[in-house]
mmCIF file of C-alpha atoms in Angstrom:
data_model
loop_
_atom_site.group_PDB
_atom_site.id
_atom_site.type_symbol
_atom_site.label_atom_id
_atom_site.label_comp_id
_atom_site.label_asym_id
_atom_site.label_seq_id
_atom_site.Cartn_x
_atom_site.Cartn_y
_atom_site.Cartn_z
ATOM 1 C CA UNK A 80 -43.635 -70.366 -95.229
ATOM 2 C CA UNK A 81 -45.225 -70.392 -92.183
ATOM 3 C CA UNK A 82 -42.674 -68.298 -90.045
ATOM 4 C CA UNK A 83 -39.205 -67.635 -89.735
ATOM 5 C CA UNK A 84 -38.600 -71.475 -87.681
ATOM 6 C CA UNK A 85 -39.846 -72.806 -91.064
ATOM 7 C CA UNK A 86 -37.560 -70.617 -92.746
ATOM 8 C CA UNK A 87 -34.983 -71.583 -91.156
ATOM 9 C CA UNK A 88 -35.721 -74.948 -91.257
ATOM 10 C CA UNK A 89 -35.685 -74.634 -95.073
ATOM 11 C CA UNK A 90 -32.810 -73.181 -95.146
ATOM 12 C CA UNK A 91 -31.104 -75.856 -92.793
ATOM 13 C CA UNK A 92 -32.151 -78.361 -95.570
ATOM 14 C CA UNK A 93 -29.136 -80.153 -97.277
ATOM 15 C CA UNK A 94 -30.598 -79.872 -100.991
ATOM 16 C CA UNK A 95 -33.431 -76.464 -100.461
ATOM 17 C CA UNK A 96 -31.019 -74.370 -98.717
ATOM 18 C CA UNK A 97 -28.141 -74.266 -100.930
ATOM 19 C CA UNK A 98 -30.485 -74.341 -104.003
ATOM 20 C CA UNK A 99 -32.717 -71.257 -102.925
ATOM 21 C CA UNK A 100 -28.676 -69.668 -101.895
ATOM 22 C CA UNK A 101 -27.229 -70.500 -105.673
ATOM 23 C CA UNK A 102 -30.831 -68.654 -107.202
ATOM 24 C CA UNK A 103 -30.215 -65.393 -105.142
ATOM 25 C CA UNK A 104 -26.471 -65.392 -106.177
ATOM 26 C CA UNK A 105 -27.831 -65.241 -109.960
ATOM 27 C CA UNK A 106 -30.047 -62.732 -109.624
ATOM 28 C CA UNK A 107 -26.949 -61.087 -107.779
ATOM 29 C CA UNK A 108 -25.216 -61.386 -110.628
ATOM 30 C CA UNK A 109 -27.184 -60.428 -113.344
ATOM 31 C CA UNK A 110 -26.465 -57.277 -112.306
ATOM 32 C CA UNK A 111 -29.976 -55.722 -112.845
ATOM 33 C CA UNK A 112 -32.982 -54.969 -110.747
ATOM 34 C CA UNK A 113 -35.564 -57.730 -109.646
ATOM 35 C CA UNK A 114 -38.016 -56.125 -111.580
ATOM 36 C CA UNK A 115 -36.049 -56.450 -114.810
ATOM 37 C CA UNK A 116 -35.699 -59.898 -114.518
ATOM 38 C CA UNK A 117 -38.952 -61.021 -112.925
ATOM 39 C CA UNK A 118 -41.359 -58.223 -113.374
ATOM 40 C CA UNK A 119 -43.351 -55.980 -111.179
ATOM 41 C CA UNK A 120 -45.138 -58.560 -109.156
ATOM 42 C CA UNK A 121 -42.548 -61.225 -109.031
ATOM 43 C CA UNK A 122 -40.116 -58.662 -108.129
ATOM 44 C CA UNK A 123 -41.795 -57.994 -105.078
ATOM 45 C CA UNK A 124 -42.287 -61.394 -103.959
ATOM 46 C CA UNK A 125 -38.736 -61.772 -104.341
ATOM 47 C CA UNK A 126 -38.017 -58.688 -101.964
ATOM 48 C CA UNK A 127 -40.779 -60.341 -99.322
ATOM 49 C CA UNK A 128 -38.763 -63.766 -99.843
ATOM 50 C CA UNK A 129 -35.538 -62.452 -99.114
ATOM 51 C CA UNK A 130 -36.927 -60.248 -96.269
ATOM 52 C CA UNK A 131 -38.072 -63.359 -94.617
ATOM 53 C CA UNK A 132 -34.645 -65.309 -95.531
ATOM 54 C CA UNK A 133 -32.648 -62.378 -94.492
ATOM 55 C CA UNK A 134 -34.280 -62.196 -90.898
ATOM 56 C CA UNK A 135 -33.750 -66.449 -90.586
ATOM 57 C CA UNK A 136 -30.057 -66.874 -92.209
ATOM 58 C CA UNK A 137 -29.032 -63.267 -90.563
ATOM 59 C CA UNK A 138 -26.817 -60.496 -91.646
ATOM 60 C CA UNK A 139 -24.245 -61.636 -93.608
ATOM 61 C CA UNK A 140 -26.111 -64.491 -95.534
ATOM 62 C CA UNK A 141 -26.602 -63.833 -99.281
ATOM 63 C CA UNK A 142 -30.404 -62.961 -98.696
ATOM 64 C CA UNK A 143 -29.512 -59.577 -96.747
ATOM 65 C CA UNK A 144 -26.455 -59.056 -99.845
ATOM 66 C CA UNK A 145 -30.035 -59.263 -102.039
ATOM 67 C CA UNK A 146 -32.079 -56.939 -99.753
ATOM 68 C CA UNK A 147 -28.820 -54.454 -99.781
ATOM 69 C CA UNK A 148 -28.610 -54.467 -103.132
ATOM 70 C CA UNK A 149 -32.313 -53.715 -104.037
ATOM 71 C CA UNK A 150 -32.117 -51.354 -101.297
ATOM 72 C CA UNK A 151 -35.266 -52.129 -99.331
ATOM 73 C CA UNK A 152 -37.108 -54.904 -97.296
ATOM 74 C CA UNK A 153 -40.252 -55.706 -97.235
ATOM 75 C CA UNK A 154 -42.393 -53.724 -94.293
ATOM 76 C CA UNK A 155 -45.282 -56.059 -94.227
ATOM 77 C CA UNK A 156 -42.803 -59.627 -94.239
ATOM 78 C CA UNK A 157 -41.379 -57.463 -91.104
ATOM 79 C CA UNK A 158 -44.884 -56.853 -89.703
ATOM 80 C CA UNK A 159 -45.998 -59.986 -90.106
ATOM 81 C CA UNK A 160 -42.695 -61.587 -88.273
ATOM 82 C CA UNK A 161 -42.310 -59.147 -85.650
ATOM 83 C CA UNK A 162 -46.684 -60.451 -84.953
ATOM 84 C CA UNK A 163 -45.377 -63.789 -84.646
ATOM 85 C CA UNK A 164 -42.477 -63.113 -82.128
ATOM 86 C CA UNK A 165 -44.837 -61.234 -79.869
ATOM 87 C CA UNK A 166 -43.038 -57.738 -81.251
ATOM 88 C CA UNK A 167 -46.336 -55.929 -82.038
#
């Protein structure tokens, strides 16, 4: 992803959006941490993936439930978007 307009783009996308949505519930569900289920380093591209996802499909999509859940973002997704809106 180039940017949160790409990201939302994506998830605008009839067939990505509600596919990346259904793979976030099941982690949801599993009912364990990211790292449990993906491993150190996947685990934290998941948290920079749903940091970006949360900031383009807003508060209440399933993204931010993911981000709540884990109980962080990720700082340098948030960097890196607030660079590209002019923030910093």
């Amino acid at each position: 992803m180039r940017g949160l307009e790409e990201a939302r783009r994506y998830l605008a996308h009839p067939v990505l959006g509600p596919r990346l949505e259904a793979a976030t519930r099941c982690v949801l569900q599993a009912g364990v941490p990211p790292p449990v289920i993906f491993g150190q380093l996947d685990a934290m591209k998941f948290i920079s993936c749903m940091t970006l996802f949360a900031q383009a499909g807003g508060a209440d999509s399933v993204f931010a439930d993911a981000l709540r859940t884990c109980g962080l973002e990720d700082r340098l997704t948030l960097e890196a978007l607030s660079i590209e809106s002019g923030g910093a």
